[in-house]
Amino acid sequence: MKRSNAPIFWTLFGAGGMLSALIGPMLVLITGIAVPLGFLLPADLMSYPHMLKFAQHWAGKAFTFAVVSLFLWHGVHRIFHSLHDLGLKTATGAKLTCYGVALLGTALAAYSLLVIGF
Amino acid sequence: MNETHKVIAIEVLRYRPELDEKPFFQTYQVPFTEEMSVLQGLLYIKDELDGTLSFRWSCRMAICGSCGAMIDGVPMLGCHTFLRDYYPNKVRVEPLAHFPIERDLVVGADDFIGKLERIKPYIVPKEPRTLAEGEYLQTPAQLERILQFSSCINCMLCYAACPQYGLDPAFIGPGVLALLHRYNADSRDAARADRMQLVNAEEGVWSCTAVGYCSEVCPKGVDPANAVNQNKTASAADYFLHWLPKGSGK
Ligand code: SF4
Ligand code: FES
């Protein structure tokens, strides 16, 4: 039988799942609730200059890149398999679209993180 | 059977290919006692009410794996399910989902048997061993790795539970993958590389979307979902290793 290339997508899916389980809720709390409401954390924590500095540091770059790309790979994998469960028979288009979005997001994240400099 | 017995309505899906255009439900009124199983209810129908009803059974004690059916929509062994748990409601008995109906509750198992044969469901020793060399020794930890997976009775309930098998029967499926794992994880076996070719295919572990209902319905405490998951990890390792110059993959 033909070897499936699923391990590539499954590994990215697994890594994204692990990362989102570990820090997803915390990120929602910080970026969605605490900072906008000025609750627990200073309201200017995520101001443009602060975030730019964060993203210019190599560790900030690595973190941002991992979160953006791995969350995306995880999400599209789930969506793709849910579409399959809903009975989508011709899976090639859905596969290209889903994983294409993740690939595009990954490339965009890498590009943006590079052009803002160090 | 005396007058004091309770009576339960058993609704059975009938289909006799030479007579019926399509399957239909037929209801029988069956007197039952506390300890009567659904299988015994079907046997009562066959002996006392309607000899034309067809179904499979043998051991009547959850060992042979032949009496599986959809009981009120859930894949169960008829001999392991009791009428008292459904009374005073009726109980509906249908052939196992996702399999072609051969006759009444009898389904075609050819697909399952074919898959079972393909995985080499037996120990393939590294080299022939003479009687004089004695038995194979296994540590308790080595036995533990395979023990639960060796309890499978090939009842196919997990196939009736698996939505992915329902969508695409090319999927090797939970029970056979659990058995494949049982042999691959056995310290006495040497056919892992052959079986990995099945595991690595799309029809192998990669058709599974981790629903987990297979493990819920298994009457023998086998956890096929766990076997599939362990083999996703094994298959991923195999995949990345086969790119190495002297990788273990083929
Ligand atoms: S794994 Fe369990 S449910 Fe599946 S065939 Fe084996 S005994 Fe039956
Ligand atoms: S009759 Fe053997 S498992 Fe039910």
XYZ file of C-alpha atoms and ligand atoms in Angstrom:
380
model
C 0.000 0.000 0.000
C 1.090 3.550 -0.653
C 2.756 5.388 2.207
C 0.621 8.316 3.296
C 2.140 11.776 3.738
C -0.271 12.383 6.625
C 2.534 12.284 9.231
C 3.718 15.760 8.128
C 0.314 17.326 8.746
C -0.367 15.213 11.803
C 2.918 16.246 13.429
C 2.209 19.944 12.814
C -1.358 19.394 14.053
C -0.044 17.687 17.185
C 2.535 20.376 17.886
C -0.095 23.096 17.419
C -2.523 21.234 19.641
C 0.037 20.876 22.385
C 1.032 24.539 22.187
C -2.553 25.803 22.105
C -3.530 23.606 25.046
C -0.595 24.944 27.047
C -0.851 28.646 26.308
C -4.054 29.260 24.286
C -6.336 30.152 27.218
C -3.612 32.324 28.755
C -3.174 34.216 25.465
C -6.929 34.796 25.234
C -6.938 36.100 28.786
C -4.014 38.460 28.194
C -4.754 39.725 24.683
C -8.543 39.550 24.771
C -9.520 40.469 28.312
C -6.778 41.654 30.653
C -5.019 44.190 28.415
C -8.044 45.733 26.610
C -9.914 46.118 29.921
C -6.800 47.285 31.754
C -7.494 44.556 34.258
C -4.557 42.971 36.147
C -2.157 44.172 33.457
C -1.202 47.707 32.350
C -3.282 48.857 29.364
C -0.229 49.944 27.361
C 1.450 46.526 27.668
C 0.508 45.754 24.094
C 1.043 49.197 22.647
C 2.712 49.350 19.231
C 6.209 50.283 20.490
C 6.117 47.529 23.111
C 4.962 44.880 20.672
C 7.448 45.995 18.033
C 10.270 45.604 20.530
C 8.914 42.216 21.507
C 8.790 41.070 17.887
C 12.266 42.382 17.162
C 13.872 40.284 19.861
C 14.847 36.811 18.603
C 12.879 35.068 21.385
C 9.805 37.197 20.614
C 10.150 36.315 16.957
C 10.393 32.609 17.706
C 7.380 32.742 20.010
C 5.222 34.737 17.593
C 6.173 32.532 14.670
C 5.414 29.328 16.592
C 2.055 30.603 17.822
C 0.876 31.929 14.468
C 1.994 29.029 12.313
C 1.376 26.057 14.609
C -2.058 27.312 15.709
C -2.907 27.660 12.009
C -1.721 24.149 11.099
C -3.686 22.781 14.005
C -6.853 24.671 13.111
C -6.907 23.856 9.390
C -6.281 20.166 10.086
C -9.340 20.088 12.331
C -11.445 21.965 9.788
C -10.300 19.657 6.993
C -11.250 16.534 8.944
C -14.590 18.011 10.003
C -15.385 18.710 6.346
C -14.592 15.084 5.625
C -16.925 13.997 8.435
C -19.665 16.160 6.933
C -19.361 14.013 3.835
C -17.213 16.139 1.539
C -16.184 13.537 -1.015
C -13.752 15.340 -3.323
C -11.205 16.144 -0.688
C -8.386 17.483 -2.879
C -9.795 21.010 -3.168
C -10.559 21.206 0.529
C -7.116 19.861 1.349
C -5.371 22.427 -0.841
C -7.478 25.246 0.570
C -7.049 24.279 4.225
C -3.360 23.492 4.210
C -2.752 26.303 1.708
C -4.110 28.794 4.231
C -1.741 27.447 6.871
C 1.216 27.526 4.505
C 0.391 31.078 3.453
C 0.005 32.166 7.083
C 3.317 30.569 7.957
C 5.082 32.297 5.063
C 3.488 35.660 5.916
C 4.469 35.346 9.562
C 8.063 34.497 8.663
C 8.257 37.329 6.142
C 6.754 39.944 8.472
C 8.955 38.934 11.372
C 12.019 39.282 9.157
C 11.158 42.668 7.587
C 10.563 44.394 10.936
C 14.244 43.786 11.654
C 16.111 42.922 14.791
C -43.387 -19.821 30.338
C -46.196 -19.071 32.763
C -48.650 -16.176 32.930
C -46.633 -14.163 35.429
C -43.825 -13.476 32.961
C -43.392 -9.958 31.745
C -43.699 -9.492 27.996
C -41.399 -7.248 26.014
C -41.796 -6.129 22.413
C -38.725 -6.977 20.307
C -38.600 -5.116 17.019
C -36.321 -6.878 14.547
C -35.106 -5.668 11.178
C -35.996 -8.385 8.667
C -34.579 -8.876 5.215
C -34.829 -12.052 3.156
C -33.270 -11.264 -0.208
C -35.453 -13.702 -2.162
C -38.713 -12.305 -0.693
C -38.245 -8.731 0.419
C -37.537 -5.766 -1.754
C -36.077 -3.888 1.172
C -35.583 -4.375 4.916
C -38.585 -3.817 7.210
C -39.275 -4.025 10.944
C -41.237 -6.879 12.455
C -42.338 -6.822 16.097
C -42.617 -9.897 18.316
C -44.104 -10.091 21.814
C -41.644 -12.077 23.907
C -42.215 -13.274 27.481
C -38.988 -12.930 29.425
C -37.372 -13.487 32.814
C -34.880 -11.301 34.665
C -31.821 -13.156 33.435
C -32.785 -13.398 29.756
C -30.424 -11.779 27.265
C -31.457 -10.170 24.001
C -29.963 -13.222 22.258
C -32.226 -15.475 24.318
C -35.141 -13.287 23.265
C -34.206 -13.885 19.612
C -33.870 -17.622 20.284
C -37.375 -17.591 21.807
C -38.706 -15.940 18.655
C -36.989 -18.516 16.454
C -38.139 -21.503 18.531
C -41.651 -20.414 19.426
C -42.880 -17.622 17.157
C -41.144 -17.480 13.796
C -38.634 -20.065 12.605
C -37.671 -17.976 9.581
C -35.691 -15.405 11.609
C -31.934 -15.624 10.928
C -29.100 -14.480 13.194
C -25.671 -15.690 14.276
C -24.662 -16.955 17.670
C -22.640 -19.701 19.246
C -21.139 -19.399 22.715
C -23.841 -17.328 24.492
C -21.112 -15.993 26.802
C -19.307 -13.129 25.038
C -16.486 -15.332 23.767
C -17.164 -16.221 20.142
C -17.988 -12.732 18.898
C -20.744 -13.819 16.513
C -23.914 -12.279 18.013
C -23.170 -8.567 17.485
C -26.108 -6.361 16.510
C -27.335 -2.791 16.816
C -29.461 -2.888 19.952
C -31.452 0.330 20.242
C -28.897 1.814 17.888
C -25.793 0.830 19.880
C -23.399 -1.919 18.737
C -23.673 -4.665 21.378
C -23.365 -8.413 21.825
C -26.860 -9.927 22.019
C -25.681 -12.406 24.657
C -24.195 -9.652 26.795
C -27.238 -7.380 26.856
C -30.334 -7.989 28.982
C -34.000 -7.566 28.102
C -34.752 -6.279 31.615
C -32.709 -3.160 30.874
C -35.118 -2.160 28.089
C -38.438 -3.165 29.645
C -41.110 -1.671 29.773
C -40.027 -0.072 26.496
C -39.597 -2.126 23.365
C -36.139 -3.059 22.193
C -35.032 -2.657 18.602
C -32.540 -5.111 17.097
C -30.854 -4.371 13.763
C -27.890 -5.867 11.922
C -24.477 -4.295 12.665
C -24.158 -0.907 10.982
C -21.717 -0.370 8.083
C -21.889 -4.015 6.905
C -23.960 -5.402 4.045
C -27.016 -7.372 5.218
C -26.965 -10.966 4.062
C -30.204 -12.016 5.706
C -32.124 -10.564 8.664
C -29.486 -9.926 11.361
C -26.726 -11.748 9.501
C -24.169 -9.412 7.923
C -21.391 -10.117 5.420
C -18.042 -10.275 7.219
C -15.852 -10.834 4.147
C -14.302 -7.362 4.296
C -13.339 -7.785 7.938
C -11.958 -11.302 7.461
C -9.937 -10.190 4.419
C -8.342 -7.390 6.435
C -7.653 -9.720 9.316
C -5.774 -12.088 7.017
C -3.697 -9.267 5.565
C -2.131 -8.215 8.873
C -0.604 -11.675 9.536
C -2.477 -12.148 12.828
C 0.049 -14.569 14.250
C 3.576 -14.447 15.630
C 6.261 -14.572 12.958
C 9.457 -15.660 14.739
C 12.812 -14.111 13.858
C 14.192 -17.528 13.039
C 12.809 -21.051 13.296
C 13.180 -22.452 16.765
C 13.542 -26.075 17.713
C 11.669 -27.703 20.574
C 14.993 -28.322 22.305
C 15.543 -24.568 22.568
C 12.565 -24.400 24.895
C 9.830 -21.827 25.243
C 10.046 -18.093 24.582
C 10.416 -16.112 27.748
C 8.541 -12.876 28.231
C 8.747 -10.448 31.127
C 5.527 -9.257 32.824
C 6.159 -5.814 31.277
C 6.442 -7.336 27.780
C 3.206 -9.246 28.338
C 1.455 -6.133 29.637
C 2.122 -4.347 26.338
C 0.041 -6.859 24.362
C -2.366 -8.318 26.900
C -5.470 -6.140 26.482
C -5.143 -6.150 22.675
C -5.067 -9.934 22.654
C -8.569 -10.055 24.178
C -10.230 -9.146 20.884
C -12.933 -11.646 19.832
C -13.428 -10.261 16.281
C -17.016 -9.260 17.045
C -16.833 -6.207 14.711
C -18.781 -3.977 17.127
C -16.032 -1.366 16.822
C -16.525 -1.314 13.017
C -20.230 -0.631 13.482
C -19.211 2.183 15.866
C -16.561 3.760 13.640
C -17.838 6.712 11.555
C -14.722 6.630 9.390
C -15.262 2.980 8.460
C -18.865 3.931 7.669
C -17.682 6.721 5.353
C -14.957 4.685 3.678
C -14.700 0.924 4.184
C -11.182 0.925 2.693
C -10.043 1.920 6.220
C -8.472 -1.128 7.882
C -10.481 -0.209 10.947
C -10.187 -0.323 14.746
C -10.340 -4.039 15.626
C -7.871 -5.228 13.000
C -5.472 -2.367 13.822
C -5.687 -3.303 17.506
C -4.755 -6.870 16.591
C -2.009 -5.663 14.282
C -0.617 -3.766 17.243
C -0.949 -6.856 19.419
C 1.497 -8.706 17.136
C 3.771 -5.754 16.356
C 4.228 -5.069 20.064
C 4.977 -8.703 20.872
C 8.603 -9.294 21.886
C 8.584 -12.670 20.070
C 7.507 -11.277 16.705
C 9.663 -10.168 13.773
C 7.149 -9.102 11.113
C 6.791 -5.496 12.225
C 8.332 -4.018 9.066
C 5.763 -5.829 6.885
C 2.834 -4.762 9.006
C 4.086 -1.145 9.149
C 3.419 -0.875 5.425
C -0.279 -1.320 6.201
C -0.119 1.045 9.174
C 1.598 3.769 7.107
C -1.029 3.866 4.356
C -3.920 6.308 4.252
C -6.181 3.245 4.752
C -4.043 2.363 7.788
C -3.978 4.513 10.906
C -4.294 7.741 8.923
C -8.007 7.308 8.175
C -8.706 7.584 11.907
C -9.856 10.950 13.267
C -9.675 9.922 16.936
C -13.408 9.664 17.610
C -12.892 6.955 20.239
C -16.357 5.352 20.067
C -14.693 2.029 19.087
C -13.140 1.723 22.535
C -16.424 2.628 24.211
C -18.402 -0.181 22.583
C -15.776 -2.933 22.836
C -17.231 -5.696 25.048
C -13.795 -7.088 25.909
C -12.057 -4.010 27.286
C -9.806 -3.654 24.255
C -8.866 -0.046 23.515
C -8.512 0.072 19.716
C -8.344 3.884 19.757
C -5.228 3.645 21.893
C -3.660 1.076 19.552
C -4.321 3.369 16.583
C -2.886 6.361 18.418
C 0.295 4.504 19.387
C 0.657 3.510 15.750
C 0.171 7.062 14.493
C 3.226 7.969 16.549
C 5.072 4.874 15.294
C 4.090 5.628 11.701
C 5.165 9.280 11.986
C 8.554 8.172 13.333
C 8.794 5.642 10.504
C 7.930 8.374 7.995
C 10.613 10.816 9.081
C 13.199 8.048 9.486
C 12.686 6.733 5.972
C 14.214 9.954 4.660
C 17.464 9.201 6.431
C 20.094 7.411 4.321
C 19.825 4.251 6.388
C 16.353 4.803 7.791
C 14.352 1.997 9.287
C 11.458 2.617 6.890
C 11.033 0.952 3.526
S -11.589 -4.624 19.420
Fe -13.341 -5.126 20.753
S -15.136 -4.383 19.586
Fe -13.445 -4.506 18.127
S -13.623 -6.559 17.184
Fe -12.202 -6.765 18.937
S -13.490 -7.363 20.677
Fe -14.882 -6.598 19.099
S -22.970 -15.769 21.284
Fe -20.795 -15.777 21.385
S -20.361 -13.678 21.787
Fe -22.531 -13.743 21.931
